[in-house]
């Protein structure tokens, strides 16, 4: 990660909400969700907030040999957004500590401010990260076992 990434760096990213991002579409396999309002699901919105941060710091990483993973989200979702509206997500780097980056992020849908909060990411070496994941799978972690 480039040492040029510093607190105060601001970025912006836009994303048009697809129909698949609404509660009934995203959770189509859950009966009671199919009857819920056809608006942007909070879980999907969180993902868009994360992707805005990924996109924001990409110029400071050696992509794709350096990537980042989300390690903390703290967002409030204020207003519904129907599919077809475009989110404008604005972020600011609050802190850089080694490979950890803390962001403040807000989103608007053209009518309302729909979200604000903080997000933390850690810059990783994807080859090392993927090797750790593969080792975890090899231990049988994906078989339903685990700590009680």
JSON list of N, CA and C in Angstrom, two decimals, residues 42-113:
[
{"chain": "A", "resi": 42, "resn": "UNK", "atom": "N", "xyz": [-30.72, -3.82, 3.13]},
{"chain": "A", "resi": 42, "resn": "UNK", "atom": "CA", "xyz": [-29.64, -3.26, 3.93]},
{"chain": "A", "resi": 42, "resn": "UNK", "atom": "C", "xyz": [-28.35, -4.04, 3.73]},
{"chain": "A", "resi": 43, "resn": "UNK", "atom": "N", "xyz": [-28.44, -5.37, 3.68]},
{"chain": "A", "resi": 43, "resn": "UNK", "atom": "CA", "xyz": [-27.24, -6.18, 3.48]},
{"chain": "A", "resi": 43, "resn": "UNK", "atom": "C", "xyz": [-26.53, -5.87, 2.18]},
{"chain": "A", "resi": 44, "resn": "UNK", "atom": "N", "xyz": [-27.29, -5.64, 1.13]},
{"chain": "A", "resi": 44, "resn": "UNK", "atom": "CA", "xyz": [-26.70, -5.30, -0.16]},
{"chain": "A", "resi": 44, "resn": "UNK", "atom": "C", "xyz": [-26.08, -3.91, -0.11]},
{"chain": "A", "resi": 45, "resn": "UNK", "atom": "N", "xyz": [-26.79, -2.98, 0.57]},
{"chain": "A", "resi": 45, "resn": "UNK", "atom": "CA", "xyz": [-26.28, -1.62, 0.71]},
{"chain": "A", "resi": 45, "resn": "UNK", "atom": "C", "xyz": [-24.92, -1.63, 1.42]},
{"chain": "A", "resi": 46, "resn": "UNK", "atom": "N", "xyz": [-24.80, -2.44, 2.46]},
{"chain": "A", "resi": 46, "resn": "UNK", "atom": "CA", "xyz": [-23.52, -2.54, 3.17]},
{"chain": "A", "resi": 46, "resn": "UNK", "atom": "C", "xyz": [-22.42, -2.96, 2.20]},
{"chain": "A", "resi": 47, "resn": "UNK", "atom": "N", "xyz": [-22.73, -3.92, 1.34]},
{"chain": "A", "resi": 47, "resn": "UNK", "atom": "CA", "xyz": [-21.76, -4.34, 0.34]},
{"chain": "A", "resi": 47, "resn": "UNK", "atom": "C", "xyz": [-21.35, -3.21, -0.60]},
{"chain": "A", "resi": 48, "resn": "UNK", "atom": "N", "xyz": [-22.30, -2.37, -0.97]},
{"chain": "A", "resi": 48, "resn": "UNK", "atom": "CA", "xyz": [-21.97, -1.25, -1.86]},
{"chain": "A", "resi": 48, "resn": "UNK", "atom": "C", "xyz": [-21.10, -0.22, -1.13]},
{"chain": "A", "resi": 49, "resn": "UNK", "atom": "N", "xyz": [-21.35, -0.02, 0.15]},
{"chain": "A", "resi": 49, "resn": "UNK", "atom": "CA", "xyz": [-20.51, 0.89, 0.94]},
{"chain": "A", "resi": 49, "resn": "UNK", "atom": "C", "xyz": [-19.08, 0.34, 0.99]},
{"chain": "A", "resi": 50, "resn": "UNK", "atom": "N", "xyz": [-18.96, -0.97, 1.18]},
{"chain": "A", "resi": 50, "resn": "UNK", "atom": "CA", "xyz": [-17.63, -1.60, 1.18]},
{"chain": "A", "resi": 50, "resn": "UNK", "atom": "C", "xyz": [-16.94, -1.44, -0.17]},
{"chain": "A", "resi": 51, "resn": "UNK", "atom": "N", "xyz": [-17.68, -1.71, -1.25]},
{"chain": "A", "resi": 51, "resn": "UNK", "atom": "CA", "xyz": [-17.07, -1.62, -2.58]},
{"chain": "A", "resi": 51, "resn": "UNK", "atom": "C", "xyz": [-16.63, -0.21, -2.91]},
{"chain": "A", "resi": 52, "resn": "UNK", "atom": "N", "xyz": [-17.35, 0.79, -2.42]},
{"chain": "A", "resi": 52, "resn": "UNK", "atom": "CA", "xyz": [-16.93, 2.18, -2.63]},
{"chain": "A", "resi": 52, "resn": "UNK", "atom": "C", "xyz": [-15.57, 2.41, -1.98]},
{"chain": "A", "resi": 53, "resn": "UNK", "atom": "N", "xyz": [-15.37, 1.83, -0.79]},
{"chain": "A", "resi": 53, "resn": "UNK", "atom": "CA", "xyz": [-14.08, 1.98, -0.11]},
{"chain": "A", "resi": 53, "resn": "UNK", "atom": "C", "xyz": [-12.97, 1.24, -0.84]},
{"chain": "A", "resi": 54, "resn": "UNK", "atom": "N", "xyz": [-13.28, 0.03, -1.33]},
{"chain": "A", "resi": 54, "resn": "UNK", "atom": "CA", "xyz": [-12.30, -0.73, -2.12]},
{"chain": "A", "resi": 54, "resn": "UNK", "atom": "C", "xyz": [-11.88, 0.10, -3.33]},
{"chain": "A", "resi": 55, "resn": "UNK", "atom": "N", "xyz": [-12.87, 0.60, -4.05]},
{"chain": "A", "resi": 55, "resn": "UNK", "atom": "CA", "xyz": [-12.60, 1.40, -5.24]},
{"chain": "A", "resi": 55, "resn": "UNK", "atom": "C", "xyz": [-11.81, 2.66, -4.87]},
{"chain": "A", "resi": 56, "resn": "UNK", "atom": "N", "xyz": [-12.16, 3.27, -3.74]},
{"chain": "A", "resi": 56, "resn": "UNK", "atom": "CA", "xyz": [-11.50, 4.50, -3.31]},
{"chain": "A", "resi": 56, "resn": "UNK", "atom": "C", "xyz": [-10.02, 4.35, -3.06]},
{"chain": "A", "resi": 57, "resn": "UNK", "atom": "N", "xyz": [-9.61, 3.19, -2.52]},
{"chain": "A", "resi": 57, "resn": "UNK", "atom": "CA", "xyz": [-8.18, 3.04, -2.20]},
{"chain": "A", "resi": 57, "resn": "UNK", "atom": "C", "xyz": [-7.39, 2.27, -3.26]},
{"chain": "A", "resi": 58, "resn": "UNK", "atom": "N", "xyz": [-8.07, 1.80, -4.30]},
{"chain": "A", "resi": 58, "resn": "UNK", "atom": "CA", "xyz": [-7.35, 1.06, -5.35]},
{"chain": "A", "resi": 58, "resn": "UNK", "atom": "C", "xyz": [-6.16, 1.81, -5.93]},
{"chain": "A", "resi": 59, "resn": "UNK", "atom": "N", "xyz": [-6.25, 3.14, -6.13]},
{"chain": "A", "resi": 59, "resn": "UNK", "atom": "CA", "xyz": [-5.07, 3.83, -6.67]},
{"chain": "A", "resi": 59, "resn": "UNK", "atom": "C", "xyz": [-3.84, 3.77, -5.76]},
{"chain": "A", "resi": 60, "resn": "UNK", "atom": "N", "xyz": [-4.04, 3.38, -4.51]},
{"chain": "A", "resi": 60, "resn": "UNK", "atom": "CA", "xyz": [-2.95, 3.33, -3.54]},
{"chain": "A", "resi": 60, "resn": "UNK", "atom": "C", "xyz": [-2.46, 1.90, -3.28]},
{"chain": "A", "resi": 61, "resn": "UNK", "atom": "N", "xyz": [-3.03, 0.94, -4.01]},
{"chain": "A", "resi": 61, "resn": "UNK", "atom": "CA", "xyz": [-2.61, -0.45, -3.87]},
{"chain": "A", "resi": 61, "resn": "UNK", "atom": "C", "xyz": [-2.02, -0.95, -5.18]},
{"chain": "A", "resi": 62, "resn": "UNK", "atom": "N", "xyz": [-1.29, -2.03, -5.09]},
{"chain": "A", "resi": 62, "resn": "UNK", "atom": "CA", "xyz": [-0.72, -2.68, -6.27]},
{"chain": "A", "resi": 62, "resn": "UNK", "atom": "C", "xyz": [-1.70, -3.75, -6.73]},
{"chain": "A", "resi": 63, "resn": "UNK", "atom": "N", "xyz": [-2.87, -3.29, -7.18]},
{"chain": "A", "resi": 63, "resn": "UNK", "atom": "CA", "xyz": [-3.97, -4.18, -7.59]},
{"chain": "A", "resi": 63, "resn": "UNK", "atom": "C", "xyz": [-3.55, -4.98, -8.81]},
{"chain": "A", "resi": 64, "resn": "UNK", "atom": "N", "xyz": [-3.79, -6.27, -8.91]},
{"chain": "A", "resi": 64, "resn": "UNK", "atom": "CA", "xyz": [-4.51, -7.12, -7.98]},
{"chain": "A", "resi": 64, "resn": "UNK", "atom": "C", "xyz": [-3.62, -7.84, -6.97]},
{"chain": "A", "resi": 65, "resn": "UNK", "atom": "N", "xyz": [-2.31, -7.55, -6.97]},
{"chain": "A", "resi": 65, "resn": "UNK", "atom": "CA", "xyz": [-1.41, -8.23, -6.03]},
{"chain": "A", "resi": 65, "resn": "UNK", "atom": "C", "xyz": [-1.59, -7.76, -4.59]},
{"chain": "A", "resi": 66, "resn": "UNK", "atom": "N", "xyz": [-2.25, -6.63, -4.40]},
{"chain": "A", "resi": 66, "resn": "UNK", "atom": "CA", "xyz": [-2.64, -6.14, -3.09]},
{"chain": "A", "resi": 66, "resn": "UNK", "atom": "C", "xyz": [-4.14, -5.88, -3.15]},
{"chain": "A", "resi": 67, "resn": "UNK", "atom": "N", "xyz": [-4.86, -6.40, -2.21]},
{"chain": "A", "resi": 67, "resn": "UNK", "atom": "CA", "xyz": [-6.30, -6.17, -2.15]},
{"chain": "A", "resi": 67, "resn": "UNK", "atom": "C", "xyz": [-6.65, -5.83, -0.71]},
{"chain": "A", "resi": 68, "resn": "UNK", "atom": "N", "xyz": [-7.94, -5.70, -0.43]},
{"chain": "A", "resi": 68, "resn": "UNK", "atom": "CA", "xyz": [-8.33, -5.42, 0.95]},
{"chain": "A", "resi": 68, "resn": "UNK", "atom": "C", "xyz": [-9.58, -6.23, 1.30]},
{"chain": "A", "resi": 69, "resn": "UNK", "atom": "N", "xyz": [-9.70, -6.51, 2.58]},
{"chain": "A", "resi": 69, "resn": "UNK", "atom": "CA", "xyz": [-10.87, -7.21, 3.10]},
{"chain": "A", "resi": 69, "resn": "UNK", "atom": "C", "xyz": [-11.51, -6.35, 4.18]},
{"chain": "A", "resi": 70, "resn": "UNK", "atom": "N", "xyz": [-12.83, -6.40, 4.23]},
{"chain": "A", "resi": 70, "resn": "UNK", "atom": "CA", "xyz": [-13.56, -5.67, 5.25]},
{"chain": "A", "resi": 70, "resn": "UNK", "atom": "C", "xyz": [-13.46, -6.39, 6.58]},
{"chain": "A", "resi": 71, "resn": "UNK", "atom": "N", "xyz": [-13.26, -5.62, 7.65]},
{"chain": "A", "resi": 71, "resn": "UNK", "atom": "CA", "xyz": [-13.13, -6.21, 8.98]},
{"chain": "A", "resi": 71, "resn": "UNK", "atom": "C", "xyz": [-14.10, -5.60, 9.98]},
{"chain": "A", "resi": 72, "resn": "UNK", "atom": "N", "xyz": [-14.77, -4.51, 9.60]},
{"chain": "A", "resi": 72, "resn": "UNK", "atom": "CA", "xyz": [-15.74, -3.90, 10.51]},
{"chain": "A", "resi": 72, "resn": "UNK", "atom": "C", "xyz": [-16.67, -3.02, 9.69]},
{"chain": "A", "resi": 73, "resn": "UNK", "atom": "N", "xyz": [-17.97, -3.10, 9.99]},
{"chain": "A", "resi": 73, "resn": "UNK", "atom": "CA", "xyz": [-18.94, -2.18, 9.41]},
{"chain": "A", "resi": 73, "resn": "UNK", "atom": "C", "xyz": [-19.82, -1.64, 10.53]},
{"chain": "A", "resi": 74, "resn": "UNK", "atom": "N", "xyz": [-20.13, -0.36, 10.43]},
{"chain": "A", "resi": 74, "resn": "UNK", "atom": "CA", "xyz": [-21.04, 0.27, 11.39]},
{"chain": "A", "resi": 74, "resn": "UNK", "atom": "C", "xyz": [-21.82, 1.33, 10.60]},
{"chain": "A", "resi": 75, "resn": "UNK", "atom": "N", "xyz": [-22.98, 0.91, 10.07]},
{"chain": "A", "resi": 75, "resn": "UNK", "atom": "CA", "xyz": [-23.77, 1.79, 9.22]},
{"chain": "A", "resi": 75, "resn": "UNK", "atom": "C", "xyz": [-25.19, 1.93, 9.75]},
{"chain": "A", "resi": 76, "resn": "UNK", "atom": "N", "xyz": [-25.77, 3.09, 9.53]},
{"chain": "A", "resi": 76, "resn": "UNK", "atom": "CA", "xyz": [-27.18, 3.32, 9.77]},
{"chain": "A", "resi": 76, "resn": "UNK", "atom": "C", "xyz": [-27.85, 3.48, 8.41]},
{"chain": "A", "resi": 77, "resn": "UNK", "atom": "N", "xyz": [-29.01, 2.82, 8.23]},
{"chain": "A", "resi": 77, "resn": "UNK", "atom": "CA", "xyz": [-29.76, 2.86, 6.98]},
{"chain": "A", "resi": 77, "resn": "UNK", "atom": "C", "xyz": [-31.01, 3.69, 7.24]},
{"chain": "A", "resi": 78, "resn": "UNK", "atom": "N", "xyz": [-31.10, 4.88, 6.62]},
{"chain": "A", "resi": 78, "resn": "UNK", "atom": "CA", "xyz": [-32.12, 5.87, 6.94]},
{"chain": "A", "resi": 78, "resn": "UNK", "atom": "C", "xyz": [-33.36, 5.86, 6.07]},
{"chain": "A", "resi": 79, "resn": "UNK", "atom": "N", "xyz": [-33.22, 5.52, 4.78]},
{"chain": "A", "resi": 79, "resn": "UNK", "atom": "CA", "xyz": [-34.33, 5.73, 3.85]},
{"chain": "A", "resi": 79, "resn": "UNK", "atom": "C", "xyz": [-34.35, 4.62, 2.79]},
{"chain": "A", "resi": 80, "resn": "UNK", "atom": "N", "xyz": [-35.55, 4.27, 2.32]},
{"chain": "A", "resi": 80, "resn": "UNK", "atom": "CA", "xyz": [-35.66, 3.23, 1.28]},
{"chain": "A", "resi": 80, "resn": "UNK", "atom": "C", "xyz": [-35.24, 3.75, -0.08]},
{"chain": "A", "resi": 81, "resn": "UNK", "atom": "N", "xyz": [-34.68, 2.84, -0.88]},
{"chain": "A", "resi": 81, "resn": "UNK", "atom": "CA", "xyz": [-34.27, 3.17, -2.24]},
{"chain": "A", "resi": 81, "resn": "UNK", "atom": "C", "xyz": [-34.81, 2.10, -3.18]},
{"chain": "A", "resi": 82, "resn": "UNK", "atom": "N", "xyz": [-35.69, 2.47, -4.12]},
{"chain": "A", "resi": 82, "resn": "UNK", "atom": "CA", "xyz": [-36.19, 1.48, -5.09]},
{"chain": "A", "resi": 82, "resn": "UNK", "atom": "C", "xyz": [-35.13, 1.19, -6.15]},
{"chain": "A", "resi": 83, "resn": "UNK", "atom": "N", "xyz": [-35.26, 0.04, -6.83]},
{"chain": "A", "resi": 83, "resn": "UNK", "atom": "CA", "xyz": [-34.32, -0.28, -7.89]},
{"chain": "A", "resi": 83, "resn": "UNK", "atom": "C", "xyz": [-34.39, 0.76, -9.00]},
{"chain": "A", "resi": 84, "resn": "UNK", "atom": "N", "xyz": [-33.25, 0.94, -9.66]},
{"chain": "A", "resi": 84, "resn": "UNK", "atom": "CA", "xyz": [-33.15, 1.90, -10.75]},
{"chain": "A", "resi": 84, "resn": "UNK", "atom": "C", "xyz": [-32.56, 3.23, -10.32]},
{"chain": "A", "resi": 85, "resn": "UNK", "atom": "N", "xyz": [-32.60, 3.53, -9.02]},
{"chain": "A", "resi": 85, "resn": "UNK", "atom": "CA", "xyz": [-32.00, 4.78, -8.54]},
{"chain": "A", "resi": 85, "resn": "UNK", "atom": "C", "xyz": [-30.49, 4.59, -8.43]},
{"chain": "A", "resi": 86, "resn": "UNK", "atom": "N", "xyz": [-29.76, 5.68, -8.59]},
{"chain": "A", "resi": 86, "resn": "UNK", "atom": "CA", "xyz": [-28.31, 5.62, -8.51]},
{"chain": "A", "resi": 86, "resn": "UNK", "atom": "C", "xyz": [-27.83, 6.15, -7.17]},
{"chain": "A", "resi": 87, "resn": "UNK", "atom": "N", "xyz": [-27.05, 5.32, -6.50]},
{"chain": "A", "resi": 87, "resn": "UNK", "atom": "CA", "xyz": [-26.43, 5.73, -5.25]},
{"chain": "A", "resi": 87, "resn": "UNK", "atom": "C", "xyz": [-25.16, 6.51, -5.55]},
{"chain": "A", "resi": 88, "resn": "UNK", "atom": "N", "xyz": [-24.95, 7.58, -4.83]},
{"chain": "A", "resi": 88, "resn": "UNK", "atom": "CA", "xyz": [-23.68, 8.29, -4.85]},
{"chain": "A", "resi": 88, "resn": "UNK", "atom": "C", "xyz": [-23.10, 8.11, -3.46]},
{"chain": "A", "resi": 89, "resn": "UNK", "atom": "N", "xyz": [-21.98, 7.42, -3.40]},
{"chain": "A", "resi": 89, "resn": "UNK", "atom": "CA", "xyz": [-21.35, 7.08, -2.14]},
{"chain": "A", "resi": 89, "resn": "UNK", "atom": "C", "xyz": [-20.08, 7.91, -2.01]},
{"chain": "A", "resi": 90, "resn": "UNK", "atom": "N", "xyz": [-19.98, 8.64, -0.92]},
{"chain": "A", "resi": 90, "resn": "UNK", "atom": "CA", "xyz": [-18.82, 9.49, -0.67]},
{"chain": "A", "resi": 90, "resn": "UNK", "atom": "C", "xyz": [-18.11, 8.99, 0.58]},
{"chain": "A", "resi": 91, "resn": "UNK", "atom": "N", "xyz": [-16.79, 8.92, 0.49]},
{"chain": "A", "resi": 91, "resn": "UNK", "atom": "CA", "xyz": [-16.02, 8.43, 1.61]},
{"chain": "A", "resi": 91, "resn": "UNK", "atom": "C", "xyz": [-14.82, 9.28, 1.90]},
{"chain": "A", "resi": 92, "resn": "UNK", "atom": "N", "xyz": [-14.32, 9.10, 3.10]},
{"chain": "A", "resi": 92, "resn": "UNK", "atom": "CA", "xyz": [-13.11, 9.80, 3.53]},
{"chain": "A", "resi": 92, "resn": "UNK", "atom": "C", "xyz": [-12.30, 8.84, 4.40]},
{"chain": "A", "resi": 93, "resn": "UNK", "atom": "N", "xyz": [-11.00, 8.82, 4.17]},
{"chain": "A", "resi": 93, "resn": "UNK", "atom": "CA", "xyz": [-10.11, 8.03, 5.01]},
{"chain": "A", "resi": 93, "resn": "UNK", "atom": "C", "xyz": [-9.93, 8.79, 6.32]},
{"chain": "A", "resi": 94, "resn": "UNK", "atom": "N", "xyz": [-10.26, 8.13, 7.42]},
{"chain": "A", "resi": 94, "resn": "UNK", "atom": "CA", "xyz": [-10.10, 8.74, 8.74]},
{"chain": "A", "resi": 94, "resn": "UNK", "atom": "C", "xyz": [-8.76, 8.41, 9.38]},
{"chain": "A", "resi": 95, "resn": "UNK", "atom": "N", "xyz": [-8.29, 7.18, 9.12]},
{"chain": "A", "resi": 95, "resn": "UNK", "atom": "CA", "xyz": [-7.08, 6.72, 9.80]},
{"chain": "A", "resi": 95, "resn": "UNK", "atom": "C", "xyz": [-6.41, 5.65, 8.97]},
{"chain": "A", "resi": 96, "resn": "UNK", "atom": "N", "xyz": [-5.08, 5.67, 8.93]},
{"chain": "A", "resi": 96, "resn": "UNK", "atom": "CA", "xyz": [-4.29, 4.61, 8.32]},
{"chain": "A", "resi": 96, "resn": "UNK", "atom": "C", "xyz": [-3.28, 4.16, 9.38]},
{"chain": "A", "resi": 97, "resn": "UNK", "atom": "N", "xyz": [-3.35, 2.90, 9.76]},
{"chain": "A", "resi": 97, "resn": "UNK", "atom": "CA", "xyz": [-2.45, 2.35, 10.77]},
{"chain": "A", "resi": 97, "resn": "UNK", "atom": "C", "xyz": [-1.89, 1.05, 10.23]},
{"chain": "A", "resi": 98, "resn": "UNK", "atom": "N", "xyz": [-0.70, 1.11, 9.69]},
{"chain": "A", "resi": 98, "resn": "UNK", "atom": "CA", "xyz": [-0.13, -0.07, 9.04]},
{"chain": "A", "resi": 98, "resn": "UNK", "atom": "C", "xyz": [-0.96, -0.44, 7.83]},
{"chain": "A", "resi": 99, "resn": "UNK", "atom": "N", "xyz": [-1.53, -1.64, 7.84]},
{"chain": "A", "resi": 99, "resn": "UNK", "atom": "CA", "xyz": [-2.34, -2.10, 6.72]},
{"chain": "A", "resi": 99, "resn": "UNK", "atom": "C", "xyz": [-3.83, -1.90, 6.97]},
{"chain": "A", "resi": 100, "resn": "UNK", "atom": "N", "xyz": [-4.19, -1.29, 8.11]},
{"chain": "A", "resi": 100, "resn": "UNK", "atom": "CA", "xyz": [-5.58, -1.04, 8.47]},
{"chain": "A", "resi": 100, "resn": "UNK", "atom": "C", "xyz": [-5.98, 0.37, 8.03]},
{"chain": "A", "resi": 101, "resn": "UNK", "atom": "N", "xyz": [-7.16, 0.45, 7.39]},
{"chain": "A", "resi": 101, "resn": "UNK", "atom": "CA", "xyz": [-7.67, 1.75, 6.93]},
{"chain": "A", "resi": 101, "resn": "UNK", "atom": "C", "xyz": [-9.09, 1.91, 7.47]},
{"chain": "A", "resi": 102, "resn": "UNK", "atom": "N", "xyz": [-9.36, 3.04, 8.11]},
{"chain": "A", "resi": 102, "resn": "UNK", "atom": "CA", "xyz": [-10.68, 3.35, 8.64]},
{"chain": "A", "resi": 102, "resn": "UNK", "atom": "C", "xyz": [-11.30, 4.45, 7.80]},
{"chain": "A", "resi": 103, "resn": "UNK", "atom": "N", "xyz": [-12.57, 4.27, 7.44]},
{"chain": "A", "resi": 103, "resn": "UNK", "atom": "CA", "xyz": [-13.29, 5.19, 6.57]},
{"chain": "A", "resi": 103, "resn": "UNK", "atom": "C", "xyz": [-14.54, 5.74, 7.25]},
{"chain": "A", "resi": 104, "resn": "UNK", "atom": "N", "xyz": [-14.93, 6.95, 6.86]},
{"chain": "A", "resi": 104, "resn": "UNK", "atom": "CA", "xyz": [-16.28, 7.46, 7.10]},
{"chain": "A", "resi": 104, "resn": "UNK", "atom": "C", "xyz": [-16.93, 7.47, 5.73]},
{"chain": "A", "resi": 105, "resn": "UNK", "atom": "N", "xyz": [-18.18, 6.95, 5.65]},
{"chain": "A", "resi": 105, "resn": "UNK", "atom": "CA", "xyz": [-18.85, 6.78, 4.36]},
{"chain": "A", "resi": 105, "resn": "UNK", "atom": "C", "xyz": [-20.30, 7.21, 4.48]},
{"chain": "A", "resi": 106, "resn": "UNK", "atom": "N", "xyz": [-20.81, 7.87, 3.44]},
{"chain": "A", "resi": 106, "resn": "UNK", "atom": "CA", "xyz": [-22.21, 8.28, 3.36]},
{"chain": "A", "resi": 106, "resn": "UNK", "atom": "C", "xyz": [-22.73, 7.97, 1.96]},
{"chain": "A", "resi": 107, "resn": "UNK", "atom": "N", "xyz": [-24.06, 7.73, 1.85]},
{"chain": "A", "resi": 107, "resn": "UNK", "atom": "CA", "xyz": [-24.65, 7.45, 0.53]},
{"chain": "A", "resi": 107, "resn": "UNK", "atom": "C", "xyz": [-25.94, 8.23, 0.37]},
{"chain": "A", "resi": 108, "resn": "UNK", "atom": "N", "xyz": [-26.17, 8.70, -0.85]},
{"chain": "A", "resi": 108, "resn": "UNK", "atom": "CA", "xyz": [-27.40, 9.39, -1.24]},
{"chain": "A", "resi": 108, "resn": "UNK", "atom": "C", "xyz": [-27.98, 8.68, -2.46]},
{"chain": "A", "resi": 109, "resn": "UNK", "atom": "N", "xyz": [-29.31, 8.72, -2.59]},
{"chain": "A", "resi": 109, "resn": "UNK", "atom": "CA", "xyz": [-29.95, 8.09, -3.75]},
{"chain": "A", "resi": 109, "resn": "UNK", "atom": "C", "xyz": [-30.55, 9.10, -4.73]},
{"chain": "A", "resi": 110, "resn": "UNK", "atom": "N", "xyz": [-30.19, 10.34, -4.61]},
{"chain": "A", "resi": 110, "resn": "UNK", "atom": "CA", "xyz": [-30.72, 11.39, -5.48]},
{"chain": "A", "resi": 110, "resn": "UNK", "atom": "C", "xyz": [-31.88, 12.12, -4.85]},
{"chain": "A", "resi": 111, "resn": "UNK", "atom": "N", "xyz": [-32.49, 11.54, -3.83]},
{"chain": "A", "resi": 111, "resn": "UNK", "atom": "CA", "xyz": [-33.59, 12.18, -3.11]},
{"chain": "A", "resi": 111, "resn": "UNK", "atom": "C", "xyz": [-33.22, 12.32, -1.63]},
{"chain": "A", "resi": 112, "resn": "UNK", "atom": "N", "xyz": [-32.74, 11.22, -1.05]},
{"chain": "A", "resi": 112, "resn": "UNK", "atom": "CA", "xyz": [-32.44, 11.18, 0.38]},
{"chain": "A", "resi": 112, "resn": "UNK", "atom": "C", "xyz": [-31.00, 10.74, 0.64]},
{"chain": "A", "resi": 113, "resn": "UNK", "atom": "N", "xyz": [-30.50, 11.15, 1.80]},
{"chain": "A", "resi": 113, "resn": "UNK", "atom": "CA", "xyz": [-29.29, 10.53, 2.34]},
{"chain": "A", "resi": 113, "resn": "UNK", "atom": "C", "xyz": [-29.79, 9.21, 2.91]}
]
